[in-house]
Tab-separated table of C-alpha atoms in Angstrom:
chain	number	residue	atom	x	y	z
A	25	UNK	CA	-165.601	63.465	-178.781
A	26	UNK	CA	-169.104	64.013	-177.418
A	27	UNK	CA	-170.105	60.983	-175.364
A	28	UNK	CA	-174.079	60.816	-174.262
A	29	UNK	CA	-174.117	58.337	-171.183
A	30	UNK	CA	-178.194	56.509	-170.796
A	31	UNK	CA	-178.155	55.899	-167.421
A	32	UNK	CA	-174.945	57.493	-166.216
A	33	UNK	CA	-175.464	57.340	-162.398
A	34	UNK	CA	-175.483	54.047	-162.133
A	35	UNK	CA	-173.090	51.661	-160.890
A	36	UNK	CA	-171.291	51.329	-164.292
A	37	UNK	CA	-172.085	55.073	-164.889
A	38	UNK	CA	-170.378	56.308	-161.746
A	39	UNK	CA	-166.825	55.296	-162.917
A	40	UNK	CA	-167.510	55.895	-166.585
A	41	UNK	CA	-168.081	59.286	-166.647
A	42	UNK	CA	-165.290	59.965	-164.753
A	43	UNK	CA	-163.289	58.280	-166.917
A	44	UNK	CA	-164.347	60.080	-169.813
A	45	UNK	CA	-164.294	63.514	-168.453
A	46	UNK	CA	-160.616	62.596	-167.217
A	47	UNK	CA	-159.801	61.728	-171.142
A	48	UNK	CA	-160.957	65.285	-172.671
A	49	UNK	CA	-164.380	63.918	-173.865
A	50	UNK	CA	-167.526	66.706	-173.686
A	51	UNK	CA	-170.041	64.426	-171.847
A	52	UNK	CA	-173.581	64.540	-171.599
A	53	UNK	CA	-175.941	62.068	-168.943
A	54	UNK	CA	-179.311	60.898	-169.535
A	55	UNK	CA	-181.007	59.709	-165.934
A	56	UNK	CA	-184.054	60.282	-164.550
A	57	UNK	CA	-182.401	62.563	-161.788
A	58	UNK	CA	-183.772	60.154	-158.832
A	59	UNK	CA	-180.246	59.679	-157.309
A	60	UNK	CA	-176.630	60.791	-157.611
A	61	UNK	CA	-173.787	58.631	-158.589
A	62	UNK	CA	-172.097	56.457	-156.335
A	63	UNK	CA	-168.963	58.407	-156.767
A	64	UNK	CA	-168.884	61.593	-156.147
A	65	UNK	CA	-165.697	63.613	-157.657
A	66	UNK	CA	-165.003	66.641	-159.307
A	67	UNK	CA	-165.315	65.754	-162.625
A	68	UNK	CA	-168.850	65.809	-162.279
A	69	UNK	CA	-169.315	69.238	-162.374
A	70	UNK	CA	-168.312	69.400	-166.041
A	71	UNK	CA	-170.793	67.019	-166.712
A	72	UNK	CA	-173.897	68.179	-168.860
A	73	UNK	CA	-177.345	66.572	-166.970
A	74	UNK	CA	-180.155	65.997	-168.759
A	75	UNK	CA	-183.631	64.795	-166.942
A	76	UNK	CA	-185.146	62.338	-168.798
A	77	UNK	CA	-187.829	59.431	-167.861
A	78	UNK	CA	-187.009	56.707	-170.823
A	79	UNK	CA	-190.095	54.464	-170.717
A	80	UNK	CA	-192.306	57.582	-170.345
A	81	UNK	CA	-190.939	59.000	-173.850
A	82	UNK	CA	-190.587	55.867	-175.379
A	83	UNK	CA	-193.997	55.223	-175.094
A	84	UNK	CA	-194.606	58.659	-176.556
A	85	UNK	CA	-192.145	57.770	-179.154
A	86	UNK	CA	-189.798	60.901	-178.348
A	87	UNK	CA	-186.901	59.216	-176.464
A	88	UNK	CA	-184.806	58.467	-179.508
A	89	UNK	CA	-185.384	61.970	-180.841
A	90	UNK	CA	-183.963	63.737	-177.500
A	91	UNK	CA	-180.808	61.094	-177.943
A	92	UNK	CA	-180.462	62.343	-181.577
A	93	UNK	CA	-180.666	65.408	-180.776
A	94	UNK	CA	-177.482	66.100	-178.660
A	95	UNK	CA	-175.440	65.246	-181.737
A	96	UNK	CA	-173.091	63.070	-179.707
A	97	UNK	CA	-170.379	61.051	-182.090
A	98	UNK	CA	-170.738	58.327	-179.390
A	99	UNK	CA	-173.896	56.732	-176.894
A	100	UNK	CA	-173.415	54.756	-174.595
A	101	UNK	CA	-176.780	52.732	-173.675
A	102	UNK	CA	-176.421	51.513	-169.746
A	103	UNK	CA	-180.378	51.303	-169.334
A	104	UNK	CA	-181.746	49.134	-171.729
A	105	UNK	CA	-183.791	46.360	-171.529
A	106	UNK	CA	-185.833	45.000	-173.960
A	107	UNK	CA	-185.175	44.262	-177.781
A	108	UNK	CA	-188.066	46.968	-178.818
A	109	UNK	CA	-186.213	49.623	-176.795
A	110	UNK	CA	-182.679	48.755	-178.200
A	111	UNK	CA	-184.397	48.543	-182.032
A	112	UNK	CA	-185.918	51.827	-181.670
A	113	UNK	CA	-182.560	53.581	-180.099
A	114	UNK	CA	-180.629	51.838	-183.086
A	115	UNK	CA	-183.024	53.210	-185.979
A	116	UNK	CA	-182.817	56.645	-184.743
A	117	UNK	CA	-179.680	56.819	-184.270
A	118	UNK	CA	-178.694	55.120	-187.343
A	119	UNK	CA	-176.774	57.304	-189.659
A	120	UNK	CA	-176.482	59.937	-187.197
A	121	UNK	CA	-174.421	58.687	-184.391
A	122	UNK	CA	-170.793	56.961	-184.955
A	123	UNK	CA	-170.933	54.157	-182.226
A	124	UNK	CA	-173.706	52.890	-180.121
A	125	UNK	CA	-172.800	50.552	-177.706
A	126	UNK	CA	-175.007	48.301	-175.223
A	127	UNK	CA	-174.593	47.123	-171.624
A	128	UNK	CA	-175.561	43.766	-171.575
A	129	UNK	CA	-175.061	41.215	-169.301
A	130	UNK	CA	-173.435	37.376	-168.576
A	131	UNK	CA	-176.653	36.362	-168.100
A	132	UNK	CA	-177.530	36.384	-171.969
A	133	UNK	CA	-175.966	32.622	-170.960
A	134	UNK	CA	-178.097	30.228	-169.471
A	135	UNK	CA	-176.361	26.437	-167.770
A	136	UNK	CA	-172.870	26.413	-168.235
A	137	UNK	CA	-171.536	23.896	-170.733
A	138	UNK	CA	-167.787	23.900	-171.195
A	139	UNK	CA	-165.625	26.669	-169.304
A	140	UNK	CA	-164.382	29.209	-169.622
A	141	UNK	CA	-167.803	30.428	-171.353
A	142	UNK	CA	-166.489	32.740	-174.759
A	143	UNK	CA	-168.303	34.534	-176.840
A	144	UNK	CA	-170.157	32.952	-180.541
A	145	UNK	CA	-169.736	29.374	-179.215
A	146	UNK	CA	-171.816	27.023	-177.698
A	147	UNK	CA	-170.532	26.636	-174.229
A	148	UNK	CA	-173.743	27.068	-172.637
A	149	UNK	CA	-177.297	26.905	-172.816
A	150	UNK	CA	-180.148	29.577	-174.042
A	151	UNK	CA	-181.191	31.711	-171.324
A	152	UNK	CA	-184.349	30.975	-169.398
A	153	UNK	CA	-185.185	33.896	-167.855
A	154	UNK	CA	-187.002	36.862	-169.689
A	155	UNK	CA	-184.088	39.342	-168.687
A	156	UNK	CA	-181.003	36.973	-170.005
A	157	UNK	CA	-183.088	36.293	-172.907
A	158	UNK	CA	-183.583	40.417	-173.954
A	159	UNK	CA	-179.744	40.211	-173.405
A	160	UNK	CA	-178.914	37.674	-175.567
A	161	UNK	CA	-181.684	38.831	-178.477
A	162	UNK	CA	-180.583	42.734	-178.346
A	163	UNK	CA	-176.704	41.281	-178.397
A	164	UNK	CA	-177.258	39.425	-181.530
A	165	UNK	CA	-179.782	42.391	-183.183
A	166	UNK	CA	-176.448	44.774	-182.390
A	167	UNK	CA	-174.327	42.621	-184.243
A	168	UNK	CA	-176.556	41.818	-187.150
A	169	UNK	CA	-176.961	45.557	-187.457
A	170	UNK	CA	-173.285	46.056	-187.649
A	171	UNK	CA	-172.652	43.751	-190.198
A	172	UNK	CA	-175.148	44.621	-192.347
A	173	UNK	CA	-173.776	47.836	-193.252
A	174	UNK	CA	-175.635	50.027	-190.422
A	175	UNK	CA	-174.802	51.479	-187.466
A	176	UNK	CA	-171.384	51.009	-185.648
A	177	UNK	CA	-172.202	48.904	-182.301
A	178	UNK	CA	-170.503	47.050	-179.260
A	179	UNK	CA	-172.285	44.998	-176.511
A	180	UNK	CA	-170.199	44.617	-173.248
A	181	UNK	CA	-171.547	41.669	-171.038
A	182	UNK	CA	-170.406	42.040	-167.294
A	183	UNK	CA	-170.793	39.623	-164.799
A	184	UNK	CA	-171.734	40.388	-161.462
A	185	UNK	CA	-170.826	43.692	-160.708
A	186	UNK	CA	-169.681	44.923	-157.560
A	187	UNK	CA	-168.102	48.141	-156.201
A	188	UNK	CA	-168.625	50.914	-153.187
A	189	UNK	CA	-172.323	51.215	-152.726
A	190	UNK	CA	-174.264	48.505	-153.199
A	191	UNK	CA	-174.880	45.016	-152.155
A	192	UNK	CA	-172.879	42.806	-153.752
A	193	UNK	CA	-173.809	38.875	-154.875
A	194	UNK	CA	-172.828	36.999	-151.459
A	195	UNK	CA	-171.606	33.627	-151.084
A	196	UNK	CA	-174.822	31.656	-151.678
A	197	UNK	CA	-175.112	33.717	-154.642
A	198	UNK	CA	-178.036	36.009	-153.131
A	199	UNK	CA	-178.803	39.422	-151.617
A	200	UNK	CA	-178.972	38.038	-147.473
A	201	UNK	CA	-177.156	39.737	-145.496
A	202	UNK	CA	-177.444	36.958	-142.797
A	203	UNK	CA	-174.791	35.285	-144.582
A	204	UNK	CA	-171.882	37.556	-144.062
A	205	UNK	CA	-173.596	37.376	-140.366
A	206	UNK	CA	-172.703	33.566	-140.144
A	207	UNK	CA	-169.526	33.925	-141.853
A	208	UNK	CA	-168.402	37.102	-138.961
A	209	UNK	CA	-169.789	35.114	-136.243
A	210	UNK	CA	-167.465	31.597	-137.347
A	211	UNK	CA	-170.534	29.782	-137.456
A	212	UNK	CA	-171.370	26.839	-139.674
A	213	UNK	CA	-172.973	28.422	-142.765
A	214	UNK	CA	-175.328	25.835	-144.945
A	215	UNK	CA	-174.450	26.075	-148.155
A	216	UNK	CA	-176.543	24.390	-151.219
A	217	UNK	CA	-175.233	21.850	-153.180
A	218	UNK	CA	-171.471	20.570	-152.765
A	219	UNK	CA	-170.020	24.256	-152.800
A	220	UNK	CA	-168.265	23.988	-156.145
A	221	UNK	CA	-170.744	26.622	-158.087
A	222	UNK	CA	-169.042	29.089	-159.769
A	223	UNK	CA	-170.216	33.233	-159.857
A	224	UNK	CA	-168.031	35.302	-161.743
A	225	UNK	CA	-167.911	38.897	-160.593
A	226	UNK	CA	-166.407	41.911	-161.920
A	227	UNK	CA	-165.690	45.519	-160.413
A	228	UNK	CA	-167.380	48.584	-161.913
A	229	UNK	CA	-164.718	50.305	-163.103
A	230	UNK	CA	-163.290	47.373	-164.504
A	231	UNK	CA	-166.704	47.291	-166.844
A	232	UNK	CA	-165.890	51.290	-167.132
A	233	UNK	CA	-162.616	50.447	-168.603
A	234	UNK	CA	-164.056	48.500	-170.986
A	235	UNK	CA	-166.248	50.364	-172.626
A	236	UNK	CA	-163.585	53.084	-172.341
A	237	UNK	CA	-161.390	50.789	-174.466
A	238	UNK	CA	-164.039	50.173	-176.733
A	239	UNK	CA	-164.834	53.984	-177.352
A	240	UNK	CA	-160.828	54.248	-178.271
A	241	UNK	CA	-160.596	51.341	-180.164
A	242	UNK	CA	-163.963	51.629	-182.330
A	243	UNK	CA	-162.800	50.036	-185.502
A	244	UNK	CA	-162.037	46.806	-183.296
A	245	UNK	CA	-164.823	47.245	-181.128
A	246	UNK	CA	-167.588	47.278	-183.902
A	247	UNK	CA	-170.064	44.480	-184.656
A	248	UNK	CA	-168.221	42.733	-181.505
A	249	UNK	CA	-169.714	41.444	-177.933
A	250	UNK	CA	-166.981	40.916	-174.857
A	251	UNK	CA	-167.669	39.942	-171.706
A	252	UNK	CA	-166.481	41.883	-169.225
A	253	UNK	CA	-165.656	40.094	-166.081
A	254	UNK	CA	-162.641	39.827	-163.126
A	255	UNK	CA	-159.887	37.353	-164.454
A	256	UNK	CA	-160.862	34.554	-162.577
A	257	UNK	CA	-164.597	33.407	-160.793
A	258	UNK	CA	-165.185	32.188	-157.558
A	259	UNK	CA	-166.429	28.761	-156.267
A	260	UNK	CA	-169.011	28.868	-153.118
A	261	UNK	CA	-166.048	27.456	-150.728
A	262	UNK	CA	-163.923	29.545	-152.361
A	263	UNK	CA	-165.705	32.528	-151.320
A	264	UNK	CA	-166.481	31.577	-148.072
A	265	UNK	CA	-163.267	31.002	-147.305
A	266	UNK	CA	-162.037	34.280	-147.808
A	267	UNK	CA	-164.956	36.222	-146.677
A	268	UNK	CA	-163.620	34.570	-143.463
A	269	UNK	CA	-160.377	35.425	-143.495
A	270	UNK	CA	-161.795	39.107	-143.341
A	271	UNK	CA	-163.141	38.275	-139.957
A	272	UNK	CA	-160.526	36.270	-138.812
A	273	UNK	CA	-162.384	33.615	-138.574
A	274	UNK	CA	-162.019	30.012	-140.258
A	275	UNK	CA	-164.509	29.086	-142.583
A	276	UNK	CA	-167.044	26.674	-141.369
A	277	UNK	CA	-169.640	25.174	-144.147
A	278	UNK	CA	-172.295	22.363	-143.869
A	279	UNK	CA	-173.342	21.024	-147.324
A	280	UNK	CA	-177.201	20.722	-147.694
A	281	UNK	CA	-179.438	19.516	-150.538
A	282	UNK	CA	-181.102	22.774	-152.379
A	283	UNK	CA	-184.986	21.277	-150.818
A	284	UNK	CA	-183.541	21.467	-146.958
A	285	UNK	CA	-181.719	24.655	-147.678
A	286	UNK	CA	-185.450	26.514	-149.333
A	287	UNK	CA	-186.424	25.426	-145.801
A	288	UNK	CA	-183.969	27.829	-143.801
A	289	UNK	CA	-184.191	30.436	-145.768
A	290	UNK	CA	-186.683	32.975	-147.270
A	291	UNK	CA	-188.058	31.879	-150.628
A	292	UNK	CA	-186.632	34.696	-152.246
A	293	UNK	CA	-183.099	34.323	-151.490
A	294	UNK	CA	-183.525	30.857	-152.362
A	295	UNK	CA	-184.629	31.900	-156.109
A	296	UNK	CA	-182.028	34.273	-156.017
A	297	UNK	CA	-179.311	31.308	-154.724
A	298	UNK	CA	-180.427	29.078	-157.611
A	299	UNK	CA	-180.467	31.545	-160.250
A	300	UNK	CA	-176.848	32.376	-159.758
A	301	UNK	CA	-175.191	28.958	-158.882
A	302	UNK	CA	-177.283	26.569	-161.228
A	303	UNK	CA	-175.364	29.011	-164.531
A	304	UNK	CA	-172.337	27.788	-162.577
A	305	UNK	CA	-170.239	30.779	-164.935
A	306	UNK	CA	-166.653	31.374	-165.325
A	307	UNK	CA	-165.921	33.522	-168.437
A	308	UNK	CA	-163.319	34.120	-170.463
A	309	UNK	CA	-162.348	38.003	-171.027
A	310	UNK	CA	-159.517	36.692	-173.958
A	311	UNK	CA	-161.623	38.003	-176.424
A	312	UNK	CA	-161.968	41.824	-174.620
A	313	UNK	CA	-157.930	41.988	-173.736
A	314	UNK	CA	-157.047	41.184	-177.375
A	315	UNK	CA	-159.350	42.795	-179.548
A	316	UNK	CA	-159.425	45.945	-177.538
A	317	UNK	CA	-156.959	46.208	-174.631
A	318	UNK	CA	-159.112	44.916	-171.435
A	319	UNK	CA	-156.611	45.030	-168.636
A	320	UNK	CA	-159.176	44.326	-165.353
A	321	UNK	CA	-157.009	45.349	-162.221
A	322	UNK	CA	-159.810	43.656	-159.393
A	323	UNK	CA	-159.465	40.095	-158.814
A	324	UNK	CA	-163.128	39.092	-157.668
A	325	UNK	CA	-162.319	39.316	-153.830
A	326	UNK	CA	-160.890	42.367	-154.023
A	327	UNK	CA	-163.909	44.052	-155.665
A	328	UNK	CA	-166.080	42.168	-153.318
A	329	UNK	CA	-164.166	43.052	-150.714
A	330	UNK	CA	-164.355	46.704	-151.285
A	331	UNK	CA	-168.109	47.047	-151.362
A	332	UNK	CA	-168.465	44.805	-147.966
A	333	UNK	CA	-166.073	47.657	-146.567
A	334	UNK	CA	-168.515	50.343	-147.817
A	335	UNK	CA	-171.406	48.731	-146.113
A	336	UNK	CA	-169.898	47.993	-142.786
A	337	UNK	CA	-168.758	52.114	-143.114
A	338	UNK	CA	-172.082	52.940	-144.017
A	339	UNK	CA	-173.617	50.549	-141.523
A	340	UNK	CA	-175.466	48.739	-144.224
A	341	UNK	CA	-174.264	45.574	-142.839
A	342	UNK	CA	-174.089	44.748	-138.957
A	343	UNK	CA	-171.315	42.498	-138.672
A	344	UNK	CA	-168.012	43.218	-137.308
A	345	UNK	CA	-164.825	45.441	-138.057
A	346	UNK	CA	-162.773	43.754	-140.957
A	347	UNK	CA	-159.046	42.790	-139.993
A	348	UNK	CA	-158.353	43.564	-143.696
């Protein structure tokens, strides 16, 4: 088949197109051309690029015309945002294309309610923030467009994704890297709360697989959402506790109330902190390994694990040599 990637060298992009060049698919990528992929292996040379600045030509109205026209049987849509972008990709393409499908994201949930969190039930409450929201709206446009006769289209909702090359979400649930400091150091790290907030993460080629399996398995796949996460989440003690194993150290946590801990840190990884932990998520993937064949092979540590090894190699992270 002829697969157009939006937003191919990305972190989900990097281990997708791969994938699909390694199963016989002709494969085109849409990206700006700012950056290459994280990954970089052969199979990118048989990869068609195409330059492309998406809010630019959707503003022109011209983005879902260049999509069209590559005449792919299957799009993949990594770099959407908003419901208008995802409504205007879906009317071009409608008729045209055989399967769209949609990178969303866990956060189309808002406060945990009952766990594990599926999919079409209400374990959880609406999203509050503009981004979960556009997640949850395009998810439920996709669907509506299936079953009305239209186009042909999946959503896949990851949870925190991690992998070589980036930061991953920490142990408070934020971006600081002061935290895997403390934890290398085995000294006391304050944690917010009581420390039994959940964060469900999920490798990037474990949300490559996925849509993989969907692409094989369209007739399953259509008019469905899965979330796409590790099979099991972490808890804040949880995560600490292995994070110092790494070091060899033993983990060493003082519980603080969420006003004393906005005081010792910056207000931004505070936000960050409480965006993640109040959700409290754990998902369930049941939906994604029956209908179409999930099989994630990163437990949450493990994926965690290997992008804290890429930044201590890349000295993105000053902390000590891992034992692991």
């Amino acid at each position: 088949m002829k697969i157009v990637v939006i937003g191919g060298s990305g972190h989900i992009g990097s281990f997708l197109v791969p994938r699909l060049v390694r199963a016989g698919h002709e494969v085109v990528n849409i990206s700006r051309g700012s950056r290459l992929p994280y990954v970089d292996v052969p199979e990118w040379q048989q990869v068609r690029q195409v330059t492309a600045d998406r809010e630019h030509e959707e503003r022109e109205g011209i983005f879902g015309d260049r999509v069209a026209g590559l005449g792919a049987d299957v799009v993949v849509d990594l770099m959407c945002f908003t419901l208008e972008s995802a409504t205007a990709l879906v009317d071009r393409l409608r008729g045209e294309t055989g399967h769209l499908l949609h990178c969303g994201s866990i956060w189309r949930y808002g406060v945990s309610l009952k766990l594990p969190l599926a999919e079409g039930r209400d374990f959880a409450e609406e999203p509050v923030d503009e981004y979960g929201i556009h997640k949850r709206d395009i998810a439920r446009m996709l669907e509506e467009e299936t079953a009305s006769g239209g186009l042909a289209t999946t959503s896949i909702h990851p949870g925190h994704i991690v992998g070589p090359g980036w930061q991953p979400i920490g142990p408070l649930g934020n971006l600081d890297p002061g935290v895997w400091q403390t934890i290398a150091s085995g000294q006391p790290l304050q944690i917010p709360g009581n420390g039994t907030e959940l964060m469900h993460h999920v490798h990037a080629d474990d949300v490559a697989q996925a849509f993989e399996k969907a692409i094989l398995n369209r007739e399953a796949a259509a008019g469905e959402d899965f979330n796409i996460v590790a099979p099991s989440a972490l808890t804040v003690r949880g995560y600490v506790s292995v994070a110092a194993s790494w070091f060899g150290q033993e983990p060493r946590m003082e519980p603080v109330s969420w006003e004393e801990f906005r005081r010792t840190t910056t207000g931004e990884s505070a936000d960050i902190s409480w965006a993640h932990l109040s959700r409290n998520h754990c998902v369930s993937i049941h939906k994604a390994t029956s209908l179409i064949g999930y099989a994630p092979r990163y437990e949450p540590e493990q994926a965690v694990l290997e992008s804290v090894q890429w930044l201590i190699s890349n000295r993105q992270l000053d902390v000590p040599k891992l034992l692991t």
